[in-house]
Coordinates of C-alpha atoms and ligand atoms in Angstrom, one line a residue:
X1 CA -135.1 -146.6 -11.1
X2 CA -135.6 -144.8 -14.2
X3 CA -138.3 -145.7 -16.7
X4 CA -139.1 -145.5 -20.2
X5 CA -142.4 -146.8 -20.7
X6 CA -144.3 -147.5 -24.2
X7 CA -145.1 -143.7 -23.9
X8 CA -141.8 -142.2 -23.8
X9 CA -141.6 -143.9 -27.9
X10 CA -141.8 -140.8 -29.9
X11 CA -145.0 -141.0 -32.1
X12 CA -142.6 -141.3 -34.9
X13 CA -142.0 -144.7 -34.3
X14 CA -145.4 -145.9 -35.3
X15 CA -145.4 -147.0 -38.7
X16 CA -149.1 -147.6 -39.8
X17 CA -149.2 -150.5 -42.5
X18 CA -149.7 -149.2 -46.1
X19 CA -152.5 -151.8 -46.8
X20 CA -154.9 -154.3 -44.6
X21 CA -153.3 -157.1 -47.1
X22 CA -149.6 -156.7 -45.8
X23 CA -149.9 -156.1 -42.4
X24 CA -147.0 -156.3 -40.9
X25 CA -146.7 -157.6 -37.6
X26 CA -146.9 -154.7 -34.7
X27 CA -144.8 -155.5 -31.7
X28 CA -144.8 -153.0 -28.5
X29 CA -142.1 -152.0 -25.8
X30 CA -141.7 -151.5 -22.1
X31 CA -138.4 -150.6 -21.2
X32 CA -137.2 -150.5 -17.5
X33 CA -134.4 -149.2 -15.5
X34 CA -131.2 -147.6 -16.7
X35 CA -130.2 -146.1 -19.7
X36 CA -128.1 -148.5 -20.4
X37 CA -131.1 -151.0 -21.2
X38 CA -133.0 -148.2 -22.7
X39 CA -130.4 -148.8 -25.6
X40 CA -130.5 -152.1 -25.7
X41 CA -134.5 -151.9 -26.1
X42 CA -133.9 -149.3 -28.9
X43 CA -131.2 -151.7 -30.7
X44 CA -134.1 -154.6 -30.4
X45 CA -136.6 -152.0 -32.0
X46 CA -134.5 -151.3 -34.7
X47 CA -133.3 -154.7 -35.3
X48 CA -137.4 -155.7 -35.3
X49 CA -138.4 -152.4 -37.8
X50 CA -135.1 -153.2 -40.0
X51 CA -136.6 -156.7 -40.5
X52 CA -140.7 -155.6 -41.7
X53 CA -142.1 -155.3 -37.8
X54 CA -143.6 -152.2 -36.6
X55 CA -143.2 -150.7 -33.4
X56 CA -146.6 -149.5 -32.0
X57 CA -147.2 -147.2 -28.6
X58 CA -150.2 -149.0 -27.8
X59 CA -149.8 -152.3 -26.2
X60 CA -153.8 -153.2 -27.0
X61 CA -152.7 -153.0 -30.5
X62 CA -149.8 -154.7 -30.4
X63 CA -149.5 -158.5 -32.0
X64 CA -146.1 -159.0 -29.9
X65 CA -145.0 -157.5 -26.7
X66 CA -141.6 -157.2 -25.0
X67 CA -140.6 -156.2 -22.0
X68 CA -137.3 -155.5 -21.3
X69 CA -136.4 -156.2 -17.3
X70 CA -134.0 -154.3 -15.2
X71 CA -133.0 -156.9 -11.9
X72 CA -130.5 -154.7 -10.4
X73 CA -132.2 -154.6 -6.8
X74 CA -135.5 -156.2 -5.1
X75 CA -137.5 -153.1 -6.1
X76 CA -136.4 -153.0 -9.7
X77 CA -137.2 -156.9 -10.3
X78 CA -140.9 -156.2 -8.3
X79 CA -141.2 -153.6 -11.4
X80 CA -140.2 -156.0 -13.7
X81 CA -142.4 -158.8 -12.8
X82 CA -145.4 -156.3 -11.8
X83 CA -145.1 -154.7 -15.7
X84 CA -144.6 -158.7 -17.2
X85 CA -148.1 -159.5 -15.7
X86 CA -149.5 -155.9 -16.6
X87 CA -148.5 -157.2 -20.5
X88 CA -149.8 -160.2 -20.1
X89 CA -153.0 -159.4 -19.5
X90 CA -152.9 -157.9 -23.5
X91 CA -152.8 -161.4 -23.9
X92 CA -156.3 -161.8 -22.9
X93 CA -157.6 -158.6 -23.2
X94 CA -155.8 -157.1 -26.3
X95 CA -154.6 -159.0 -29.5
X96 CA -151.0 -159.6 -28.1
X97 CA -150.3 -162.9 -29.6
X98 CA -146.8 -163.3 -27.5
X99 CA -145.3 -161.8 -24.3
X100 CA -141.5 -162.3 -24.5
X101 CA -139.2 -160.9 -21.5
X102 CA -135.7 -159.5 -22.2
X103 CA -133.0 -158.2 -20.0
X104 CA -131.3 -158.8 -17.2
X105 CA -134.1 -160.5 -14.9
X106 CA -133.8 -163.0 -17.8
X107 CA -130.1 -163.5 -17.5
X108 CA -130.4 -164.1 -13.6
X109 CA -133.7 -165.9 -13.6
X110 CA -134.1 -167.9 -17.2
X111 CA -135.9 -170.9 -15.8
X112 CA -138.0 -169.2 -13.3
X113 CA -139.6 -166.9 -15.6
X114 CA -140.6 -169.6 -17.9
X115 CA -142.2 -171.9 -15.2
X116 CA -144.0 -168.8 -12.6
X117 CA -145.4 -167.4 -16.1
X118 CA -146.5 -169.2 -18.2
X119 CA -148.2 -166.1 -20.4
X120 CA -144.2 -165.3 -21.4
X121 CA -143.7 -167.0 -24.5
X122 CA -140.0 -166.5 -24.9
X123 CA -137.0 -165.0 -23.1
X124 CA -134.3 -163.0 -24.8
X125 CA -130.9 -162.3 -22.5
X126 CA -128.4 -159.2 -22.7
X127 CA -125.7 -161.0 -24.8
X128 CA -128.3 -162.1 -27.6
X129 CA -130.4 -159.7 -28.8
X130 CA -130.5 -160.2 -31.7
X131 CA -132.4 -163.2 -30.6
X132 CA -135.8 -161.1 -30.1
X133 CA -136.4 -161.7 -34.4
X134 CA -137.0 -165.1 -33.8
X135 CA -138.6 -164.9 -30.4
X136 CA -141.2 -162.3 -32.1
X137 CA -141.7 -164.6 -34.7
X138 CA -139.5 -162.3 -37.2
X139 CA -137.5 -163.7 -39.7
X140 CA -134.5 -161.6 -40.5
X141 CA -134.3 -159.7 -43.8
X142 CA -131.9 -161.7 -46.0
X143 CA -129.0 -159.4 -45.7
X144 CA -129.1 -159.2 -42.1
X145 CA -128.5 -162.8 -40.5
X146 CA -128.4 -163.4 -36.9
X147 CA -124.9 -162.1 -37.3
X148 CA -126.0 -158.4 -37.3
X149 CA -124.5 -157.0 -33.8
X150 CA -120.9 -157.0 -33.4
X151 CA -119.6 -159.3 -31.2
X152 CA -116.2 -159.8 -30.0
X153 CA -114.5 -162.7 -31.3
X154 CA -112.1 -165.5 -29.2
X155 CA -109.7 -164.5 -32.1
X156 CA -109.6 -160.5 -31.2
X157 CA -110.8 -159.3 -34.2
X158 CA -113.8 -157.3 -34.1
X159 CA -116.5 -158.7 -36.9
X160 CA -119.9 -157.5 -38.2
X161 CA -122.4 -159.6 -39.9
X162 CA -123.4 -157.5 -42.8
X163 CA -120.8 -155.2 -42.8
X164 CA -117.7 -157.3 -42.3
X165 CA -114.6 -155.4 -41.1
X166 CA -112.2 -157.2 -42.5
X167 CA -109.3 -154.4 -42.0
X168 CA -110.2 -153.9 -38.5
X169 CA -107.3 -154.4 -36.3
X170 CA -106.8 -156.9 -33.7
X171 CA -107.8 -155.9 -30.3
X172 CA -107.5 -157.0 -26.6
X173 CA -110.6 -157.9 -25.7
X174 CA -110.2 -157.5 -21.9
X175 CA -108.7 -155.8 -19.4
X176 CA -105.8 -157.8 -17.3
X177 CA -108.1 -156.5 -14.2
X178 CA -111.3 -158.2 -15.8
X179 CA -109.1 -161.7 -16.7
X180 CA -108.1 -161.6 -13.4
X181 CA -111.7 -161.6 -11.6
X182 CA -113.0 -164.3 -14.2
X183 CA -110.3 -166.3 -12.9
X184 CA -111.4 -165.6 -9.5
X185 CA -114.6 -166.6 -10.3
X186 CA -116.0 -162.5 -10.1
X187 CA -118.5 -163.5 -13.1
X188 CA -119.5 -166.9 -12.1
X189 CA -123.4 -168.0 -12.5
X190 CA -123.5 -171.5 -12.1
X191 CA -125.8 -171.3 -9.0
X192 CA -128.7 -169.6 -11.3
X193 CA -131.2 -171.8 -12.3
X194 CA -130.9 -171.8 -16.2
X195 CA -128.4 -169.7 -16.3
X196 CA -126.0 -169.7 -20.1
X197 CA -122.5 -170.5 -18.8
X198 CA -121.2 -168.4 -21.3
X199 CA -121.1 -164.7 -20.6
X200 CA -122.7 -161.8 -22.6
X201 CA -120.3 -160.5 -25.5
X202 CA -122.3 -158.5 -27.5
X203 CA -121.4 -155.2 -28.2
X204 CA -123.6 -153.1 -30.8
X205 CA -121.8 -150.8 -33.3
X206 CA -122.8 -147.5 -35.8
X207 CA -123.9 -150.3 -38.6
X208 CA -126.7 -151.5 -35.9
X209 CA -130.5 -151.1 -36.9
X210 CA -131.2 -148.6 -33.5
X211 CA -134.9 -147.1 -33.6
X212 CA -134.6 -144.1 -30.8
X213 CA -136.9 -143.7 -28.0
X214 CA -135.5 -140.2 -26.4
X215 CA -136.2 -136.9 -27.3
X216 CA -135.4 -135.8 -31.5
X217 CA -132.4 -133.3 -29.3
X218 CA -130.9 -136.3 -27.2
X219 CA -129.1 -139.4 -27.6
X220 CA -127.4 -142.0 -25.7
X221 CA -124.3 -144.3 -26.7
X222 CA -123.2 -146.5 -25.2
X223 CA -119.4 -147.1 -25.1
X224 CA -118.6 -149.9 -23.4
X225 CA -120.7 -152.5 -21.8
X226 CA -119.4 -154.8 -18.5
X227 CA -117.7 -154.1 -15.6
X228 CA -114.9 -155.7 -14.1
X229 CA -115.3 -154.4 -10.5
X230 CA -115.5 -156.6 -7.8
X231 CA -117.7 -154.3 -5.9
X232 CA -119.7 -156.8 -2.8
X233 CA -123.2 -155.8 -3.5
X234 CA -123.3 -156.0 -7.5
X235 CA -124.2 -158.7 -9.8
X236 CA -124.3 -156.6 -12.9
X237 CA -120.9 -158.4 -13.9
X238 CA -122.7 -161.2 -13.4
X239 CA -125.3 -160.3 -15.8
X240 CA -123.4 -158.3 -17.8
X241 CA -119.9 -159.5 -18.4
X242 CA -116.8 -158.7 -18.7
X243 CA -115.9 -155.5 -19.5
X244 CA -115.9 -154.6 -23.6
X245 CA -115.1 -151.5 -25.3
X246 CA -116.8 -150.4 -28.4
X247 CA -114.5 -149.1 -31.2
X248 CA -113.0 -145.4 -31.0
X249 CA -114.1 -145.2 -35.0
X250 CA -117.6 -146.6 -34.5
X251 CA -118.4 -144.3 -31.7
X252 CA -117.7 -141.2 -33.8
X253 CA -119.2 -142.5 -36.7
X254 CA -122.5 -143.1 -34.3
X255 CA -122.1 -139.8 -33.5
X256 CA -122.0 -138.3 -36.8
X257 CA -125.5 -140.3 -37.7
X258 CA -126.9 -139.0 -34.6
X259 CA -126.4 -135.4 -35.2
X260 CA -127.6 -135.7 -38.9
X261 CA -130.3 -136.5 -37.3
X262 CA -130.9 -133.9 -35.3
X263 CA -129.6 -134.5 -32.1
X264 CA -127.5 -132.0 -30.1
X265 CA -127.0 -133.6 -26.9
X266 CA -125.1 -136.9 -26.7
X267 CA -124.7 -138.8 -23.3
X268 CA -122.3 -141.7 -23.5
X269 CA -122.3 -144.5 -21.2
X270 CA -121.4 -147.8 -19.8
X271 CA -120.9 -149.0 -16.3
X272 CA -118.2 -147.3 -16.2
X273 CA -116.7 -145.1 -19.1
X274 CA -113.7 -143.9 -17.3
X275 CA -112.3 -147.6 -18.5
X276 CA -113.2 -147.1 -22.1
X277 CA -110.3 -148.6 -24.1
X278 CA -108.2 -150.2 -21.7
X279 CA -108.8 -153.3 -22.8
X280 CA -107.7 -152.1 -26.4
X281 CA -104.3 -151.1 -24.2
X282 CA -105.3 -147.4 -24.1
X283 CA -104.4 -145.3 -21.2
X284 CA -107.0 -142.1 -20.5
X285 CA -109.1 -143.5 -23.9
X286 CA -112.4 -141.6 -22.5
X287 CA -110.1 -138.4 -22.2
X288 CA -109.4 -139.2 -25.9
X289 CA -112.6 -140.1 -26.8
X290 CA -114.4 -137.5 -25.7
X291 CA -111.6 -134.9 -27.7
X292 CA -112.6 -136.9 -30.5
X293 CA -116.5 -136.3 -30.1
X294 CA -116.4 -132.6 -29.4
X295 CA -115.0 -131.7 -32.7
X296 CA -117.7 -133.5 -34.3
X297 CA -119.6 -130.7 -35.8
X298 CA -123.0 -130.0 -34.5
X299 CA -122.5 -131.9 -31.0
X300 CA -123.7 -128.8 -28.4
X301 CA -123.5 -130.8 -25.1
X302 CA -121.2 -134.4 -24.8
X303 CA -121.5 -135.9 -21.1
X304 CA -120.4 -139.4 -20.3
X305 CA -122.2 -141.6 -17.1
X306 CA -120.7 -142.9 -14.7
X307 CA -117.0 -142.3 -13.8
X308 CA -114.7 -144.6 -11.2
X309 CA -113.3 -142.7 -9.1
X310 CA -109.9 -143.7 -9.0
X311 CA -109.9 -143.3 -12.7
X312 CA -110.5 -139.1 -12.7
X313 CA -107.1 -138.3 -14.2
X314 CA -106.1 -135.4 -14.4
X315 CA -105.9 -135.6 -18.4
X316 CA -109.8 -136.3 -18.4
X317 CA -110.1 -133.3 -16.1
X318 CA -108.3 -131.6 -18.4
X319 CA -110.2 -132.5 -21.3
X320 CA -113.7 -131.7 -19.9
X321 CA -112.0 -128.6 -19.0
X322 CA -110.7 -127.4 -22.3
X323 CA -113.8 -128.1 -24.6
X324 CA -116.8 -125.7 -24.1
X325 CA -119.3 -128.3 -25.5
X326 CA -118.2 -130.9 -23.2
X327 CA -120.6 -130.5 -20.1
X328 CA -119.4 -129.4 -16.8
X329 CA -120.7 -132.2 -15.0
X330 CA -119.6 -135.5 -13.2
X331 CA -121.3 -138.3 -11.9
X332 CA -119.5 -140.5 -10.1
X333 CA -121.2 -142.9 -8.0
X334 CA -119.6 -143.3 -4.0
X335 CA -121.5 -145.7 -2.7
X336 CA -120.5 -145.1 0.9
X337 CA -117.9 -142.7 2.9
X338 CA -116.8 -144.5 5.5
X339 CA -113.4 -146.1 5.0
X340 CA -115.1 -149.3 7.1
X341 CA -117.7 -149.7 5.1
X342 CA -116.1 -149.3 1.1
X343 CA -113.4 -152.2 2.2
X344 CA -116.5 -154.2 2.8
X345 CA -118.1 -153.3 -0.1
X346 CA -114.7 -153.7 -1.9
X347 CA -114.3 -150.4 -3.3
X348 CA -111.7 -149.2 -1.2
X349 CA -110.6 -145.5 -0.3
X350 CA -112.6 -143.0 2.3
X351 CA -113.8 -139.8 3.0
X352 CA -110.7 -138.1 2.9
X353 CA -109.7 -139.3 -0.3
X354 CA -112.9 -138.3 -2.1
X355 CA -112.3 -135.2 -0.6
X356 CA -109.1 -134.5 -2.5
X357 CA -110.8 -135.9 -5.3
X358 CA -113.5 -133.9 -5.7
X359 CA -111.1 -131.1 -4.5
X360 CA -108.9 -131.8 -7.6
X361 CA -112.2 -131.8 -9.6
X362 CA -113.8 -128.7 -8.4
X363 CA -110.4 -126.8 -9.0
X364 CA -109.6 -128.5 -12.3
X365 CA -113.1 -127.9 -13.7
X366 CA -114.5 -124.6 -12.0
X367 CA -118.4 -124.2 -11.2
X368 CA -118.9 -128.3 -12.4
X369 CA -122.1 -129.9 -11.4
X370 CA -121.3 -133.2 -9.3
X371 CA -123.7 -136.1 -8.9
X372 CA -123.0 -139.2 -6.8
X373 CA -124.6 -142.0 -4.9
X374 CA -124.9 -143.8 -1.8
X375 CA -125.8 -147.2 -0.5
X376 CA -126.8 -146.9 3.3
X377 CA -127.6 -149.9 5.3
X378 CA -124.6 -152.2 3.6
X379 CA -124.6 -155.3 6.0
X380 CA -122.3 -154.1 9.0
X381 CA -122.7 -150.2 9.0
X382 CA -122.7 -148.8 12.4
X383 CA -124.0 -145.4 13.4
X384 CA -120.2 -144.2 13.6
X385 CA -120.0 -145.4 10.5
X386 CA -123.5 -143.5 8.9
X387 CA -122.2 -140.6 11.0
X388 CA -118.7 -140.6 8.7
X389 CA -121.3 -140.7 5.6
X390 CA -123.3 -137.6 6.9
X391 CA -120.3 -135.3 7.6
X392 CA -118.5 -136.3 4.6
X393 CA -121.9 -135.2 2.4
X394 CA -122.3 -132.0 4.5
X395 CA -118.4 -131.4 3.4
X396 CA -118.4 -132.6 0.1
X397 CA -122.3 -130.2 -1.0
X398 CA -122.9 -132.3 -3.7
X399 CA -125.1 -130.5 -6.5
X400 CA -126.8 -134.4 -7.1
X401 CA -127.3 -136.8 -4.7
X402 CA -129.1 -140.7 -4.5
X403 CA -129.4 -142.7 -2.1
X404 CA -130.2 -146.3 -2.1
X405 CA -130.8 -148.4 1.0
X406 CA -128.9 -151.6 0.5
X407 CA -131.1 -154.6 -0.8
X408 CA -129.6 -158.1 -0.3
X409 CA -129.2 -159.3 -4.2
X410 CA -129.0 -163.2 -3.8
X411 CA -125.6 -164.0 -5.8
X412 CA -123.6 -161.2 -4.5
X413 CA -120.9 -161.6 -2.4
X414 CA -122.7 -159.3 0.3
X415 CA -125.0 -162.1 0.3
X416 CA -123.5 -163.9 2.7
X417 CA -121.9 -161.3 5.2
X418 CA -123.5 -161.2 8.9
X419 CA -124.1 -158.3 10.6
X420 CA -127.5 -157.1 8.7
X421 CA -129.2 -153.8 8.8
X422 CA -132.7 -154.0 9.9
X423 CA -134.9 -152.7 7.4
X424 CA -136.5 -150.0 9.0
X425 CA -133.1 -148.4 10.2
X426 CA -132.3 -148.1 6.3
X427 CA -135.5 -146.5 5.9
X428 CA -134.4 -144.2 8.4
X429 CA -130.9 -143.6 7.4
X430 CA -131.6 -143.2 4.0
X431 CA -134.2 -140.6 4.6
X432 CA -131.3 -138.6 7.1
X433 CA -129.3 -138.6 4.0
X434 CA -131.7 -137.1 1.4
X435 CA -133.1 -134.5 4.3
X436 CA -129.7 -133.3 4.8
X437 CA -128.9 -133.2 0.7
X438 CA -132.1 -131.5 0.4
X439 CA -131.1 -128.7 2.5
X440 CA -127.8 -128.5 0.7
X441 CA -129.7 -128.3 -2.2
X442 CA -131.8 -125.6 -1.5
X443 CA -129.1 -122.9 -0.7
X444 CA -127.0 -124.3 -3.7
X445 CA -130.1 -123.7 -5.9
X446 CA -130.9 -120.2 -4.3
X447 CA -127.7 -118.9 -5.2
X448 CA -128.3 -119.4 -8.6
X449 CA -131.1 -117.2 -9.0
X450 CA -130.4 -113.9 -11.2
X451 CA -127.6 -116.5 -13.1
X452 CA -128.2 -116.8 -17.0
X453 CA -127.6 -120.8 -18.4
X454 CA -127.9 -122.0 -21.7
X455 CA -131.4 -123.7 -21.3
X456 CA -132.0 -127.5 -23.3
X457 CA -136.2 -127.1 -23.7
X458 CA -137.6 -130.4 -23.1
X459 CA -141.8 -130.0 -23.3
X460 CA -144.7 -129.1 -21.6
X461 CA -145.0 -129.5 -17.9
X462 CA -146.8 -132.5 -17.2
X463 CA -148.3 -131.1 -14.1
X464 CA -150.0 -127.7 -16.0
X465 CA -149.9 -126.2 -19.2
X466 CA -148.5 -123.0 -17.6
X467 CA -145.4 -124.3 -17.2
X468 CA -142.4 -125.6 -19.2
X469 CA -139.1 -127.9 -18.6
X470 CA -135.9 -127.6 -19.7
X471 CA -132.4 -128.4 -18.8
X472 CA -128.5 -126.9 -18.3
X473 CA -125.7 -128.2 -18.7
X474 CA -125.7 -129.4 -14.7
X475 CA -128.4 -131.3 -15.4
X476 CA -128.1 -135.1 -16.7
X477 CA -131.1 -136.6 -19.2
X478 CA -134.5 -137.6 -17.1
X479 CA -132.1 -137.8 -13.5
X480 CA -131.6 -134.4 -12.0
X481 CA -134.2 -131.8 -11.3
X482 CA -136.0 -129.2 -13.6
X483 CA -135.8 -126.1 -14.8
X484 CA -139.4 -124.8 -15.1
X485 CA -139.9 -122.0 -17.7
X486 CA -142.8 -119.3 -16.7
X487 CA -142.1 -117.1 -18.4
X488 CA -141.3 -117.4 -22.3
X489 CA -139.4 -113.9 -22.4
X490 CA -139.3 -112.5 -26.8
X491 CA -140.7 -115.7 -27.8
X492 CA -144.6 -116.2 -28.6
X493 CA -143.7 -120.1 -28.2
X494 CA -140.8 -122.3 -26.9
X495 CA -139.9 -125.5 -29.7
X496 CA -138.8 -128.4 -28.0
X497 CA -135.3 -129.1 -28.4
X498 CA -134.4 -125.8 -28.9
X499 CA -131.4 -124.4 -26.9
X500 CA -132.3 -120.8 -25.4
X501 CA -130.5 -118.5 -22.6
X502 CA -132.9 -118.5 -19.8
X503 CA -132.3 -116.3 -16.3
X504 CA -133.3 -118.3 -12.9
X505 CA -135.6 -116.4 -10.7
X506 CA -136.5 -118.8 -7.9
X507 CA -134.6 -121.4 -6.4
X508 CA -136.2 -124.9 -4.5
X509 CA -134.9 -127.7 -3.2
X510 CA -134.0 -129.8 -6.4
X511 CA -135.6 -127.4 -8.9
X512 CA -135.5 -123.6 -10.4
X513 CA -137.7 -121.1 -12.0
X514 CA -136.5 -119.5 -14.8
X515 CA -137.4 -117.2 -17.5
X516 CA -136.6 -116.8 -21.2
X517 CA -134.1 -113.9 -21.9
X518 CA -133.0 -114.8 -25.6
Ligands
LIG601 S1 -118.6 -150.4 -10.7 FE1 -119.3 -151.8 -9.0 S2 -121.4 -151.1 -8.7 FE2 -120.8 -150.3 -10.7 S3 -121.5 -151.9 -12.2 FE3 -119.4 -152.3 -11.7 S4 -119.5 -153.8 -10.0 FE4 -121.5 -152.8 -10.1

């Protein structure tokens, strides 16, 4: 699990009051898990600045403080409670006036919270964020009422709070996939305690008050939130909803704000972006989308996380293909290789269909950097069945790999199969897996030595000054490994977020060495 802690806010985000007499009120974030919630965390921040607060790096300082909870597995919730009680004790300690928990531990565990915490003062789900002005004791400025975010109407028509879109079109707000699986009761949360019948609908757009917590040269947006896949061992629908797509428009307006603003590298995401716009009827909308994005003037690298992969058309292929700024890279999560195991998970295919998949890929899109990940220890995986996983992932030389070992989300439908892993054998499996990727890795990085890349400078190395990081185009935001910089080649200095061409000169196991040439 990624996270982006109170220290990855740029200092830019602290707005020191102008005078002791109009203090306004300084609220602080923790923001766990994916990406995905790292933008809802920066929508609440903006809403929260747009309306007098101040966002603040230092939690002892801080009047309010939010966390916002990732619960997609046992070791992400631990994180999540473990960083709720590290708030609270800012309660006590510092001047925090009010703990309030957001995210999706909330959305799975509203009642719980409240009663085994009583330091959290209020809870704020996925669907209503705009709910953390009244939780941090915020009221909204008058020409942004609680109506701010955009949110999908039963009519179809998409509607803004303060900037009404009265011309906007009607839409179909869900996929006949996603309608299908609510019927089957895919989404249900009855069984949680506390739990709001009604599913998340939110969707934010480029009119939304978003205070950024990445680097001044990167940006997320997210395109879509929601999945409709009935996958065994997920309750992000759950949590989530139902599959939403945000408007083609509003995404390249975003777009244009973001690189006015400096930013170079845009990473769009969603559960899964390979459905963007199916539920407005389009077929291949990413493909589309992302031919829209590269043209926007100023965009150097476009990527989008995380791709189905029955949905790789060849037209997306295509597209990735044809546009230099587009990023050669793919992530496209597995889960598993063994035809035995996927039907269980309800994912369907197998080893030989990823195969020609990432076949099709590799000769559609030559020298493109893949990412995936796998779940070992899914209840009823045999050692035949971990043996299909190795020898597909000794075939298949992924450039990126994860692996998770499976973790038994109460709610899921996995829940209640038989046949459970013992723990310690996913211990072992998984570490079979990343031993054997590592080694993959290794030669794959050795043969890029004496190669020149376009080179993303990040900072400093935290581990010595002697060092830098940066970043290809193979490499994803915060995810993949590192290119260190020893050597700063014609320059006195390296800015960060500049782009520069860099030459590797060593090759590790997930990382390279690599020096400056221009
Ligand atoms: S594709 Fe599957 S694993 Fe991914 S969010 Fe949707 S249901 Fe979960």
């Amino acid at each position: 699990m990624k996270e982006a802690t109170l220290d990855s806010a740029p200092n830019n985000l602290v707005h020191e009051p102008e005078s002791p007499a109009a203090q306004p009120l300084r609220v602080g974030f923790v923001s766990l898990g994916c990406p995905k919630n790292l933008v809802d965390s920066e929508v609440m921040m903006g809403l929260l600045d747009h309306s007098g607060a101040r966002i603040t790096n230092d939690p002892a300082t801080a009047d309010v403080l939010v966390v916002n909870t990732c619960s997609f597995i046992d070791s992400a919730k631990q994180e999540s409670v473990d960083t709720i009680l590290e708030m609270a004790r800012y309660k006590t300690d510092g001047k925090a006036q009010k703990l309030i928990v957001a995210g999706c531990l909330v959305e799975r565990y509203r009642d719980e919270i409240r009663k085994n915490i009583p330091e959290v003062d209020a809870v704020v789900g996925t669907g209503e964020l705009e709910g953390i002005l009244a939780a941090a004791g915020v009221a909204p400025t008058p020409q942004s009422p609680f109506t701010i975010l955009t949110s999908i109407k039963a009519t179809g028509v998409v509607a803004t709070g303060i900037h009404p879109t009265a011309a906007a079109p009607a839409i179909v707000t869900s996929r006949s996939e996603g309608d299908l699986r609510e019927s089957q009761g895919r989404f249900s949360r009855h069984e949680w305690d506390g739990a709001q019948p009604a599913l998340p609908q939110y969707l934010y757009d480029e009119n939304t008050p978003r205070l950024r917590a990445t680097a001044s040269s990167s940006a997320y947006i997210k395109i879509a939130e929601g999945c409709d896949h009935p996958c065994s061992f997920c309750v992000i629908p759950n949590l989530r909803g139902k599959f939403r797509s945000r408007r083609f428009e509003s995404v390249v307006a975003e777009a244009h704000q973001l690189v006015q603003q400096g930013v170079r590298e845009i990473t769009l995401i969603g559960q899964d972006t390979t459905c963007y716009g199916e539920d407005f009827g389009l077929k291949d909308g990413l493909a589309d989308l992302l031919d829209g994005l590269a043209k926007v003037e100023g965009v150097r690298w476009l990527r989008f996380l995380y791709a189905y992969p029955n949905k790789i058309t060849g037209r997306l292929l295509d597209t990735i293909a044809r546009h230099d700024n587009i990023c050669k890279y793919l992530d496209v999560p597995l889960q598993h290789a063994s035809g035995n195991v996927l039907k269980r998970m309800k994912r369907g295919a197998n080893a030989e269909i990823f195969l020609k998949t990432i076949d099709k890929v590799r000769a559609a899109v030559p020298g493109i950097a893949l990412r995936t990940s796998f779940i070992v220890g899914f209840p009823g995986e045999t050692e035949q069945d971990f043996a299909a996983l190795t020898d597909f992932v000794r075939e298949a030389k992924f450039d990126w790999m994860g692996a998770f070992g499976y973790s038994d989300e109460d709610g899921s439908k996995s829940f209640a199969l038989g046949d459970k892993v013992p723990p310690k054998v996913i211990e072992q499996r998984k570490r079979t897996l990343m031993r054997l990727q590592k080694g993959i890795s290794k030669k794959a990085k050795q043969k890029w030595v004496g190669r020149e890349f376009d080179l993303l400078v990040e900072q400093e190395s935290e581990e010595t000054p002697l060092l830098w990081e940066g970043r290809t185009q193979f490499h994803a935001p915060e995810i993949d490994g590192k290119v260190y910089i020893n050597d700063f080649g014609p320059f006195e200095e390296l800015k960060p977020g500049g782009f520069y061409r860099c030459e590797v000169t060593e090759g590790h196991e997930y990382d390279v060495v690599a020096r400056v040439v221009r």
